[in-house]
XYZ file of C-alpha atoms in Angstrom:
576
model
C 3.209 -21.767 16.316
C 6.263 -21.483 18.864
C 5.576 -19.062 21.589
C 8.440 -15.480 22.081
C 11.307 -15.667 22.896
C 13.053 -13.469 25.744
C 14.557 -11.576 22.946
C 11.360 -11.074 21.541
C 9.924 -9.960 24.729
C 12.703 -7.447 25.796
C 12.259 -6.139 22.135
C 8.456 -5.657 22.445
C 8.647 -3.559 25.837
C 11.440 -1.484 24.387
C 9.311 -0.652 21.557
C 5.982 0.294 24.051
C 9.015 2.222 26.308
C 9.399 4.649 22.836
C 6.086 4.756 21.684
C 5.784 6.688 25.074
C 9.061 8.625 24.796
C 7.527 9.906 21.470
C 4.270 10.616 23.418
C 1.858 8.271 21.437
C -0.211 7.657 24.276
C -2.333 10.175 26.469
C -2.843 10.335 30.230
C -5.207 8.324 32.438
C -6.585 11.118 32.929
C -7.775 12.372 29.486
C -8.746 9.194 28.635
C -11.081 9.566 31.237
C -12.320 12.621 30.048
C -12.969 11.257 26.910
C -15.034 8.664 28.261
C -17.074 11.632 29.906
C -17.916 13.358 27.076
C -18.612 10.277 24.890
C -21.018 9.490 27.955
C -22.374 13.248 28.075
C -23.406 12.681 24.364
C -25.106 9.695 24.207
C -27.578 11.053 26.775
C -28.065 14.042 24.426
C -28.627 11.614 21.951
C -31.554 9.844 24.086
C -32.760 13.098 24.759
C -32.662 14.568 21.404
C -34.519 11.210 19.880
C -37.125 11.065 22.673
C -37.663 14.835 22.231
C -38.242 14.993 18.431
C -40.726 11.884 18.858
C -42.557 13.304 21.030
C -42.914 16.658 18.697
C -44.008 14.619 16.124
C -46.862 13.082 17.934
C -45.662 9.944 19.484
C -46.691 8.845 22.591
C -44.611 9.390 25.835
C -44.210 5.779 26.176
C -42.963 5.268 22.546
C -41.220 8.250 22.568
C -39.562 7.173 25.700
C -38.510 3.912 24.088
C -37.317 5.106 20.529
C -33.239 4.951 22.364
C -30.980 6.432 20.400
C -27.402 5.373 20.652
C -23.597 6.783 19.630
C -21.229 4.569 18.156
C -17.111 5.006 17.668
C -14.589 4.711 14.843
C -11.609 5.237 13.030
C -8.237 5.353 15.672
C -10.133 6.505 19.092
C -12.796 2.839 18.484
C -8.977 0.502 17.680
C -7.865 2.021 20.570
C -4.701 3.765 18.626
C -5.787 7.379 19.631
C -2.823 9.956 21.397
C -3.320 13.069 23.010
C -5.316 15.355 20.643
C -6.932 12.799 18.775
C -10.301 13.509 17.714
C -13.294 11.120 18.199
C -15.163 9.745 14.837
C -18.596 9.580 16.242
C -21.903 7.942 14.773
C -25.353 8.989 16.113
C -27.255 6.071 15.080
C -31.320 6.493 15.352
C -34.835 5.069 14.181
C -36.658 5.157 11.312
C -38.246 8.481 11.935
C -36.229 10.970 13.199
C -34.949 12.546 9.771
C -31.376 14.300 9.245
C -32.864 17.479 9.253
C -34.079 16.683 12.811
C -30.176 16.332 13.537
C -28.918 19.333 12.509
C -32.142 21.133 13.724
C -32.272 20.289 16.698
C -29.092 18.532 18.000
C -27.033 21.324 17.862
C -28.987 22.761 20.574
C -29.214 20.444 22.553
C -25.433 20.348 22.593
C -25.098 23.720 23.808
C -28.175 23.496 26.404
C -27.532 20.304 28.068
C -23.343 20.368 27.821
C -21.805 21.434 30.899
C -21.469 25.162 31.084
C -18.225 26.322 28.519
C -17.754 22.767 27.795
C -18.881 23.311 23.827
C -15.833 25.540 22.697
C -16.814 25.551 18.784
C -19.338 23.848 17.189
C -19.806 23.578 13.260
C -22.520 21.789 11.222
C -21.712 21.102 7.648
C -25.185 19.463 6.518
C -24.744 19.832 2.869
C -21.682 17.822 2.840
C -21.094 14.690 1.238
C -21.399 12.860 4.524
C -23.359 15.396 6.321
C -21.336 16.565 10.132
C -21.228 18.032 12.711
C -17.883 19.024 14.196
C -17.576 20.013 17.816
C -14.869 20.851 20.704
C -16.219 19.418 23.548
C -14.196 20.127 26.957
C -10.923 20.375 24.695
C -11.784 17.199 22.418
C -12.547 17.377 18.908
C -15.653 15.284 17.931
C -16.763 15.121 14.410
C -20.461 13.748 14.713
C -22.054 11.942 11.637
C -25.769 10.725 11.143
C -27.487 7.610 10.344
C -31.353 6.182 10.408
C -32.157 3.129 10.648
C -35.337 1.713 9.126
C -36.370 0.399 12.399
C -38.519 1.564 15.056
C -36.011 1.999 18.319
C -32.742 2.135 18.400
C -31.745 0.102 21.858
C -28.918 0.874 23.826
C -27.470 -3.015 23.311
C -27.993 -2.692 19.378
C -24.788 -4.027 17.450
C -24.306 -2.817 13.865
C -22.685 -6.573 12.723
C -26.245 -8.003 11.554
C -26.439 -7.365 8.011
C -29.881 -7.305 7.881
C -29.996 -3.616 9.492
C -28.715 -2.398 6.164
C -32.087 -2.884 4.922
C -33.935 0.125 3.600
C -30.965 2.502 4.332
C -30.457 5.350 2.013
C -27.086 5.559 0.435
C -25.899 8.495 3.098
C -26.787 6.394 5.634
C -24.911 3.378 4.463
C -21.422 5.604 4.462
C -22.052 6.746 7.792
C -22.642 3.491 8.829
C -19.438 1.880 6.874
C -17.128 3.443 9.285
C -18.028 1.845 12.364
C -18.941 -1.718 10.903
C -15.199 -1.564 9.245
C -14.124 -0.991 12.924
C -15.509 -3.502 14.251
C -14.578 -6.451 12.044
C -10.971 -5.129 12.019
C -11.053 -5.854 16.020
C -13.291 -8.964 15.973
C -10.480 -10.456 13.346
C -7.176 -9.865 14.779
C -6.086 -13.008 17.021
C -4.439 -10.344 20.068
C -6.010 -6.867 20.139
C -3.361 -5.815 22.475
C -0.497 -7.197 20.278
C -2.534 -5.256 16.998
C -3.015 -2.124 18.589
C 0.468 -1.832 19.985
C 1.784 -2.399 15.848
C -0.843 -0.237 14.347
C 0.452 2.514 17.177
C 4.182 2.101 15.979
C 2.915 1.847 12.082
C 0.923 4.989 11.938
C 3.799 7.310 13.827
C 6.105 5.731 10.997
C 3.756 6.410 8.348
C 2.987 9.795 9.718
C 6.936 10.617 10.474
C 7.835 8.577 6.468
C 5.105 11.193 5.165
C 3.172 8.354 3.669
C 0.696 9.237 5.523
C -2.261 10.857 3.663
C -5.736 9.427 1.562
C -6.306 12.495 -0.413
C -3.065 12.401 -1.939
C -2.335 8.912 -2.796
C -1.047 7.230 0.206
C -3.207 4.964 2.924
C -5.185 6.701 5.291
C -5.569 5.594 8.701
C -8.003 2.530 8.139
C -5.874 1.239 5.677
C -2.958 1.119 7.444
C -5.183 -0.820 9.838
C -6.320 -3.238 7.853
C -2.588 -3.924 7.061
C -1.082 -4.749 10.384
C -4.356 -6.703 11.176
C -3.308 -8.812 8.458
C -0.196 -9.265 9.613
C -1.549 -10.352 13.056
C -3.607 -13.184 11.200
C -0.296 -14.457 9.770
C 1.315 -14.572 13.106
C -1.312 -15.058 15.810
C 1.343 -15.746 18.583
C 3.489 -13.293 17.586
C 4.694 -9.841 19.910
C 3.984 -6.641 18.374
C 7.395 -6.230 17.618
C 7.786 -9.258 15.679
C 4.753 -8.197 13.975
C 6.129 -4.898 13.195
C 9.322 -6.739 11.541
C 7.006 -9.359 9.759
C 4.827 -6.458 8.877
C 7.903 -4.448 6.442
C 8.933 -7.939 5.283
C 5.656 -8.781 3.775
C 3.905 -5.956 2.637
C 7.156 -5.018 0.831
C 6.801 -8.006 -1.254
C 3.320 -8.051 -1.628
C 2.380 -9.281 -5.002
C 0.370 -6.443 -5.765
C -2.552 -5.760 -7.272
C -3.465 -9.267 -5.353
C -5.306 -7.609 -2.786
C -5.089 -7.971 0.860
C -8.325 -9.113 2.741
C -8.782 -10.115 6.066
C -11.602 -12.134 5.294
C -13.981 -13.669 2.350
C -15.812 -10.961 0.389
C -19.475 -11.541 1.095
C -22.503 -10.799 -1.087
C -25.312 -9.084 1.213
C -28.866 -7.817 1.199
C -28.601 -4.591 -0.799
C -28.563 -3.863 -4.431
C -24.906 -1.672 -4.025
C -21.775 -2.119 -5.634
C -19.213 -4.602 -3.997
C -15.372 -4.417 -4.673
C -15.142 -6.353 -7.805
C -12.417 -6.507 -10.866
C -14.195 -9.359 -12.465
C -17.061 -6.947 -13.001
C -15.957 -3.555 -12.845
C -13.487 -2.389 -14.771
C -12.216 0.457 -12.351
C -11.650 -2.006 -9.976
C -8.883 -3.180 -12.042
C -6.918 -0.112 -12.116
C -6.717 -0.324 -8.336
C -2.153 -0.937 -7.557
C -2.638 -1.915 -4.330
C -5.979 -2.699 -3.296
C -6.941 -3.097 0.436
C -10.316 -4.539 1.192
C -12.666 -3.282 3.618
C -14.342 -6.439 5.740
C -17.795 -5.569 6.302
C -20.455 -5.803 3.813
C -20.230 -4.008 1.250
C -16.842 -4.256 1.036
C -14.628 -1.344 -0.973
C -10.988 -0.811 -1.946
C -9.882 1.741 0.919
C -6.855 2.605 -1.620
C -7.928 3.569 -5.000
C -5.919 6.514 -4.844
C -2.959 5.195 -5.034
C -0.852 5.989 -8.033
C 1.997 4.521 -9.704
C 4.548 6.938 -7.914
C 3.105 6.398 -4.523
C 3.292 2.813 -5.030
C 6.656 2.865 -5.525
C 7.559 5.183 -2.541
C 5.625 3.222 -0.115
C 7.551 0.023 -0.988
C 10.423 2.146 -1.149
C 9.749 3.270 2.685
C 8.462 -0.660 3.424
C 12.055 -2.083 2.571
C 14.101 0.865 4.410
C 11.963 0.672 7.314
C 12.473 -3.616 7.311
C 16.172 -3.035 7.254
C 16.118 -1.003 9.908
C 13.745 -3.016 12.025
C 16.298 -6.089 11.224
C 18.884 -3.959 12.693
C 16.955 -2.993 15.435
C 16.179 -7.092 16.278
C 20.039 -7.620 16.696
C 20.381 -4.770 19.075
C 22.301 -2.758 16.573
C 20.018 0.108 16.731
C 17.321 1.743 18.893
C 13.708 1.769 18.244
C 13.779 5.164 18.076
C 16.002 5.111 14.214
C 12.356 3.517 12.653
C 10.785 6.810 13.673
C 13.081 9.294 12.330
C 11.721 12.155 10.152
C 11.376 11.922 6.182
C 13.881 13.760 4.135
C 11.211 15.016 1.516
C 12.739 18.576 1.482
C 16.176 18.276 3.090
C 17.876 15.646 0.386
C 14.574 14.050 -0.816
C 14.773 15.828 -4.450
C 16.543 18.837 -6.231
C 13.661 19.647 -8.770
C 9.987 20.092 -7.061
C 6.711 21.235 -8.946
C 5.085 23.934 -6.341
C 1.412 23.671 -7.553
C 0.129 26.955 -5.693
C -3.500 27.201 -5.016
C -4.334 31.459 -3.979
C -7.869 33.403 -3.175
C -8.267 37.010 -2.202
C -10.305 36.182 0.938
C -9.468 33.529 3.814
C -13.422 31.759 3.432
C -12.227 31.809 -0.300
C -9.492 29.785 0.173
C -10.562 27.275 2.184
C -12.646 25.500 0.180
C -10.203 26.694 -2.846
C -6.770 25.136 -1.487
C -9.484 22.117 -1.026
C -10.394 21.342 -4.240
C -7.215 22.111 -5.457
C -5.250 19.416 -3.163
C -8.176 16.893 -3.939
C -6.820 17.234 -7.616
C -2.982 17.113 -6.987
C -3.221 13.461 -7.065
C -4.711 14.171 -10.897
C -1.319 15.989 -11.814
C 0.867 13.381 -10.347
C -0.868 10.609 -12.406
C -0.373 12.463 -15.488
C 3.193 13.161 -14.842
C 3.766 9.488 -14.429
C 3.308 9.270 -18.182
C 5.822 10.992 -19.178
C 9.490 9.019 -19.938
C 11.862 11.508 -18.590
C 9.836 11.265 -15.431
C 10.826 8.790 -12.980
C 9.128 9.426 -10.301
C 6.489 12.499 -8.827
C 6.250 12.498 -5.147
C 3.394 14.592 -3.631
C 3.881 15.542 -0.331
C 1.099 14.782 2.153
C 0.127 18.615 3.122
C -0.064 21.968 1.896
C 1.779 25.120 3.397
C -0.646 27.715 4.486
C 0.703 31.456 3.795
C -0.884 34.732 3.614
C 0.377 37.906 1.556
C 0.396 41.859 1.919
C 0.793 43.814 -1.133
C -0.856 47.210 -2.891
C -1.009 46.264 -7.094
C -2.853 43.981 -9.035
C 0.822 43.374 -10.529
C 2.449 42.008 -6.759
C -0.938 39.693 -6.540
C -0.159 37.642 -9.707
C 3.664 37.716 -8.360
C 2.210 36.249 -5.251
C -0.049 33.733 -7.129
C 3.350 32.228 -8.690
C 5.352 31.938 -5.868
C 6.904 35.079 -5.218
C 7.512 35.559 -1.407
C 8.640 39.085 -0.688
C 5.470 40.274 0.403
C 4.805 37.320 2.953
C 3.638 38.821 5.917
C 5.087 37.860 9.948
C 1.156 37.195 10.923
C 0.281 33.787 11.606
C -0.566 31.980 8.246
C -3.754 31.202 7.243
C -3.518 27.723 8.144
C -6.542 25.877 9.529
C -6.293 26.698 12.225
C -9.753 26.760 13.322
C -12.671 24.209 13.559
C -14.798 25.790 10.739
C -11.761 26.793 8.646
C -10.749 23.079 9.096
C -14.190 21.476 8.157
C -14.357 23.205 5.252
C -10.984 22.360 3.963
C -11.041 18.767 4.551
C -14.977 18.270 3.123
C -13.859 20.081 -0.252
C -10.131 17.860 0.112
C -12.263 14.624 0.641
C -14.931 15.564 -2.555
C -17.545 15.883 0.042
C -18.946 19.654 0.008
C -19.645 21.183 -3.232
C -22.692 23.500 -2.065
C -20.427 25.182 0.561
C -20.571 28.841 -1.094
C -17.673 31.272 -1.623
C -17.403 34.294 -0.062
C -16.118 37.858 -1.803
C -12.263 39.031 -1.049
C -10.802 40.693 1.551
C -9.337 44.025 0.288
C -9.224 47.462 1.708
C -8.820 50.998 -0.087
C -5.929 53.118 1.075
C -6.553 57.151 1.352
C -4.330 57.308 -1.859
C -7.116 55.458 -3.387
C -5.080 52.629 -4.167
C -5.905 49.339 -3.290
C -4.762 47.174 -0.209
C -4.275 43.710 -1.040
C -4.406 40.726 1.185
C -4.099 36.863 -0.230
C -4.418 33.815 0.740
C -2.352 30.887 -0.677
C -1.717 27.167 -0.272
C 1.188 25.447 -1.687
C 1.391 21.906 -2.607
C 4.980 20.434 -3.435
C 5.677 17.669 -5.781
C 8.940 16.151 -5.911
C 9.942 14.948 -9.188
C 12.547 12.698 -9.871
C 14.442 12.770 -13.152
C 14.160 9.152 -14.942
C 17.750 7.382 -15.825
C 19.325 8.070 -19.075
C 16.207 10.910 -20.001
C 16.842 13.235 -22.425
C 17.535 17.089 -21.706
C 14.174 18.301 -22.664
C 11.526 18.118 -19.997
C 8.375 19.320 -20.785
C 5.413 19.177 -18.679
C 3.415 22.304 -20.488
C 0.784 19.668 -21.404
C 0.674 18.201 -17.919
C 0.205 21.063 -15.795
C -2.291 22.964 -18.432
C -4.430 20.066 -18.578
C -4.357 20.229 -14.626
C -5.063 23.946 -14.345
C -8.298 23.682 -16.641
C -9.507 20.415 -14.352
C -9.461 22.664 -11.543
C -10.823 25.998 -13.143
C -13.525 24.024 -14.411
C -14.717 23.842 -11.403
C -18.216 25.058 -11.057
C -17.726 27.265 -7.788
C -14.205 28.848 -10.043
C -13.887 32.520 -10.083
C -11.255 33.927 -11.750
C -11.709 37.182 -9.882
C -11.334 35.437 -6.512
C -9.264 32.275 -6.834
C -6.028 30.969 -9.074
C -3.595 28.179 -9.464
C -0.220 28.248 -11.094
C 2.205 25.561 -11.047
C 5.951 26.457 -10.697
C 8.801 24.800 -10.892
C 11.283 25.043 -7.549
C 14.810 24.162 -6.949
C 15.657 22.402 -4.065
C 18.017 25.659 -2.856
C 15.165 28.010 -3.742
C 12.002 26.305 -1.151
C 10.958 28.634 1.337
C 12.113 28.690 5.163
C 9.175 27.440 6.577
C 9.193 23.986 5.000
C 11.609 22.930 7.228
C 11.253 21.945 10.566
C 14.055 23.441 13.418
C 17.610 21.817 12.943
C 16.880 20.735 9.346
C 19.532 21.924 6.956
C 18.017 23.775 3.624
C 19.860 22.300 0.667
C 22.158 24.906 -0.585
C 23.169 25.952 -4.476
C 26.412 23.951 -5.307
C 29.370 25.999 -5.974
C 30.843 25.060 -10.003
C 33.976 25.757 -10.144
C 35.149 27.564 -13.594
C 38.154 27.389 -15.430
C 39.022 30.562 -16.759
C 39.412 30.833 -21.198
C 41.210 32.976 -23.125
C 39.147 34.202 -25.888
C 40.677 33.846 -29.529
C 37.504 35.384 -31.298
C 34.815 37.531 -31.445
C 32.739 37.113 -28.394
C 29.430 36.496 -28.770
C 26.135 37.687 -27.206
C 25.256 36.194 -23.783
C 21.666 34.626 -23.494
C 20.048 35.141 -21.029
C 18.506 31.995 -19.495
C 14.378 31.508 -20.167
C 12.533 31.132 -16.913
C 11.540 28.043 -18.191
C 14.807 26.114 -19.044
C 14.822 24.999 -15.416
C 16.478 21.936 -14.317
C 19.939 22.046 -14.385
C 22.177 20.165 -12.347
C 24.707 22.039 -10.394
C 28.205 20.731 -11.428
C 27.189 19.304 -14.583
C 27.576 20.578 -18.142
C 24.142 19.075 -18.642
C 21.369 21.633 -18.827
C 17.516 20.108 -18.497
C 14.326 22.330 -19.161
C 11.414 21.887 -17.550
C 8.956 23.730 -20.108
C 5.792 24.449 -17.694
C-alpha cells in the first residue's frame, strides 16, 4: 500500500493543530500527575493485599508475595483522554482477598496513605451492578472496580491476555475484567497506535459535538466508537489519521449493516458464558448495528441501538464524509467537522419532553436514572408507529429544581410548567456521589441503592413549602412523509409511564413522570448554549373575511391537538 502524500501529511498536522485549538489534549504536566496518582494507588493496592493476608493468617512471607496490581481502561488506557478525563481503574487481586475486603478496607487505606488533602471525595457503591468505588484524587476522578483472580499472587508483570486466567472467575469478576482485556486487544490490533489514537481523538469530539454520543440512549459509547476507527486502521495500515478519518465516514456510512464489524475472529474460550452469537441466540439477531468486542467472550457493545438512532448516525456519517471531502481539497477548515449539532436550534419543531420529578434531590438521582435508562424503551415504541418518521433522543437530561407552596403548582411542575424555576444552581450532578448514583441506576447497575424521603418545609401559615427536583429528557420527533393528521401516541407514552412506575423502588408520593409534548418555540432557555438562536413561532399572515352568516362558536383548541405547522392550513394532533 502506497505511502502519504505531502497533501496527506499537511492535512494530518492541520488536523492534530485543531484537536489542540479545541483543547483535546491536556498538559505535560497533568499527565504527569496522573501518572502519580495511578503510581500512588498501586502501592495502596500492594499494601492493602499484603495487609488483609496477613489478617487472615498468612505468613509474612506469603503475605508479602500475594502483589496486587491496578490495571487501566476505557479512553485514559487508548491514550484518547483530555483534561478532566477520569481514569477507569481495575484493582486486580488473588484468590483470597474477597470484595468485601475491598470496600472494607481499601477505602481506608485511601485516605491514610494518600498524600494529605489529596482524596477530595470518595464514594463506594458496593451493591452496584459492577461494584465501585469512585474517588477524586489530587483533582482526578478515578472510578475503581474489583476483580479476584482464582490464583494465588497477583505479580506485578501479570498480563490479563491469557485466557486461561478466566478460570474460576465469578460472573462480577469477569465484567470487571472485560474492560481492560477489550483495551488491550483494541491496541495490540491496530497497525499505528499513533495514527489510531490521533482518529479516535478527532471521532469522539465529533461524536460528542454531533450528540451521537451516548450508550444509555441508543448511540455508541466510547469503546465502540473505538472499535470503529480501529477497524478502519486495519483497512488502511499505511494510512495518516486524516485519511483514516475520511476513509472512516466513507465506510461506516455504507456499512452493510447488521453484518457486524470485528476486528478479529470470534473465539470460543474456557468458560461456560454466553458468546455473541445470532446463529444461536435469537436476541442477537435484533442487534442493527452490531460491534464486536475482541477479547474472549466477545459481546455486541451496541445492542442499544434502535431503528431511529441508526438512521441518525448514518445520517451524521454521510454529512460528516462530505465535509471531510471538502476539507481534503482545502475548501474548508478542520474546524467545520467539529461544529455543534443543531438538535434544538433547527433540528425539529415537535419534541416529546419525557420529564422525570422527585420531591427530594437523593430521590431524584436514582429516579431521573431509571427513568433515562428507559427513554430508549419509548423511542423504540414510537418507531412503530406510521406517522412517525423518526424519534431522536437526545444524549442528556436537563437538571432543574422548583420552588412552589401547593400540591396544585407541584403537578404543574411535574408537566413542564416553568414559572416556579428557581435562579439556584440546578440540581445537576454535580457532585461525585450525586453522579455515581445517577449513572449506576442510568447503566441498570444499582437497584438496592435506597430512596430517601422529600425535602419539604412548613411555613408559619402552616402551609407547605415545596421544593422539586426534575430531569427532562427531549425526544425529537420527526413527522413521517405523506402521514395523516392524526398523531396519537396515548398508547406509546402510557405503556412507557407504567414500565417505569413499575419499578420496584416507585413511590408515587415521592417520584413522577409525565411526558409532554413541546414545540420547538416553546423549549426552555437553558437548552441552548450562548449565541444559539431559539426557534421562534412563525408569524401566519390572515386575510381578513367578511362574514355573510351567523357566526359560529369558537373552539377552543384541546391541549392535546398539538402539532400544527405554522403557515399551514394543516392541523396535526399529537393525542398523548
Amino acid at each position: 500500500m502506497a505511502l502519504p502524500t505531502e497533501a496527506e501529511l499537511a492535512a494530518n498536522d492541520a488536523l492534530v493543530e485543531e484537536l489542540k485549538r479545541q483543547n483535546n489534549f491536556e498538559s505535560a504536566e497533568d499527565t504527569q500527575k496522573r501518572a502519580a496518582v495511578l503510581e500512588s494507588i498501586q502501592k495502596i493496592t500492594t499494601e492493602f493485599v499484603r495487609l488483609v493476608s496477613r489478617n487472615k493468617g498468612l505468613s509474612e512471607s506469603v503475605a508479602n508475595s500475594a502483589g496486587g496490581k491496578i490495571f487501566t481502561y476505557g479512553s485514559y488506557r487508548l491514550g484518547v483522554y483530555g483534561p478532566g478525563s477520569d481514569i477507569d481503574t481495575l484493582v486486580v487481586v488473588p484468590k483470597h482477598i474477597s470484595r468485601e475486603d475491598f470496600f472494607d478496607e481499601f477505602p481506608q487505606l485511601l485516605a491514610k496513605m494518600a498524600p494529605p488533602g489529596a482524596i477530595e471525595e470518595l464514594t463506594p457503591v458496593p451493591d452496584a451492578f459492577v461494584p465501585i468505588i469512585k474517588l477524586e484524587y489530587s483533582g482526578i476522578s478515578i472510578d475503581l472496580i474489583f476483580s479476584r483472580l482464582a490464583v494465588p499472587q497477583v505479580p506485578i508483570d501479570l498480563t490479563l491476555k491469557d485466557k486461561g486466567l478466566l478460570r474460576g472467575v465469578e460472573e462480577r469478576d469477569l465484567r470487571s475484567l472485560n474492560g481492560t482485556r477489550v483495551t488491550d486487544e483494541i491496541l495490540e490490533l491496530v497497525p499505528q497506535q499513533k495514527v489510531f489514537k490521533y482518529a479516535l481523538r478527532a471521532v469522539k469530539l465529533w461524536a460528542q459535538r454531533r450528540a451521537i454520543y451516548a450508550n444509555v440512549l441508543g448511540f455508541p459509547g466510547g469503546v465502540a466508537w473505538a472499535m470503529l476507527v480501529a477497524r478502519v486502521c486495519q483497512l488502511y495500515p499505511q494510512a495518516t489519521s486524516s485519511v483514516i478519518l475520511g476513509k472512516f465516514f466513507v465506510i461506516m456510512s455504507r456499512w452493510p449493516w447488521p453484518q457486524p464489524v470485528l476486528l478479529k475472529p470470534i473465539e470460543d474460550g474456557p468458560l461456560s458464558v454466553r458468546v455473541w452469537n445470532p446463529k444461536i441466540y435469537s436476541g442477537d439477531r435484533y442487534h442493527l448495528m452490531p460491534i464486536i468486542t475482541p477479547a474472549y467472550p466477545s459481546m455486541c457493545a451496541t445492542h442499544n441501538i434502535s431503528l431511529s438512532t441508526k438512521k441518525i448516525i448514518c445520517r451524521e456519517m454521510e454529512r460528516a464524509g462530505k465535509v471531510v471531502d471538502r476539507i481534503m481539497a482545502k475548501q474548508l477548515p478542520w474546524k467545520d467537522l467539529f461544529t455543534r449539532h443543531s438538535f434544538f436550534t433547527s433540528g425539529y419543531k415537535y419534541y416529546l419532553s419525557v420529564i422525570a420529578a422527585s420531591r427530594s434531590k437523593d430521590a431524584q438521582l436514582k429516579w431521573s436514572g431509571l427513568v433515562e435508562s428507559k427513554v430508549r424503551l419509548l423511542v423504540s415504541s414510537l418507531e412503530t408507529l406510521d406517522s412517525i418518521g423518526l424519534a431522536h433522543p437526545y444524549i442528556k437530561g436537563f437538571d432543574r429544581v422548583h420552588h412552589c407552596d401547593s400540591e396544585d403548582d407541584v403537578e404543574k411542575i411535574a408537566n413542564g410548567e416553568m414559572k416556579f424555576l428557581t435562579t439556584e444552581a440546578k440540581s445537576g450532578l454535580t457532585d461525585l456521589l450525586s453522579k455515581a448514583k445517577h449513572e449506576l441506576v442510568a447503566e441498570g447497575n444499582a437497584e438496592d441503592l435506597k430512596l430517601p424521603n422529600g425535602d419539604g418545609e412548613l411555613k408559619e401559615n402552616g402551609n407547605a413549602s415545596h421544593t422539586i427536583y426534575t430531569t427532562t429528557y427531549y425526544i425529537g420527533i420527526e413527522i413521517a412523509p405523506n402521514s395523516t393528521k392524526q398523531l396519537d401516541v396515548s398508547y406509546q407514552t402510557k405503556e412507557f409511564k407504567e414500565i417505569c412506575t413499575g419499578w420496584q423502588q416507585f413511590n408515587e408520593d415521592l417520584n413522577s413522570v409525565s411526558v409532554v409534548h413541546t414545540r420547538n418555540y416553546d423549549l426552555p432557555a437553558d437548552v441552548f448554549e450562548p449565541g444559539e438562536i431559539k426557534p421562534a413561532r412563525a408569524k401566519v399572515r390572515r386575510t381578513k373575511k367578511v362574514e355573510t352568516s351567523i357566526p359560529k362558536k369558537r373552539r377552543f383548541p384541546d391541549q392535546n391537538e398539538l402539532l400544527r405547522d405554522p403557515g399551514s392550513s394543516e392541523r396535526r394532533e399529537m393525542q398523548l
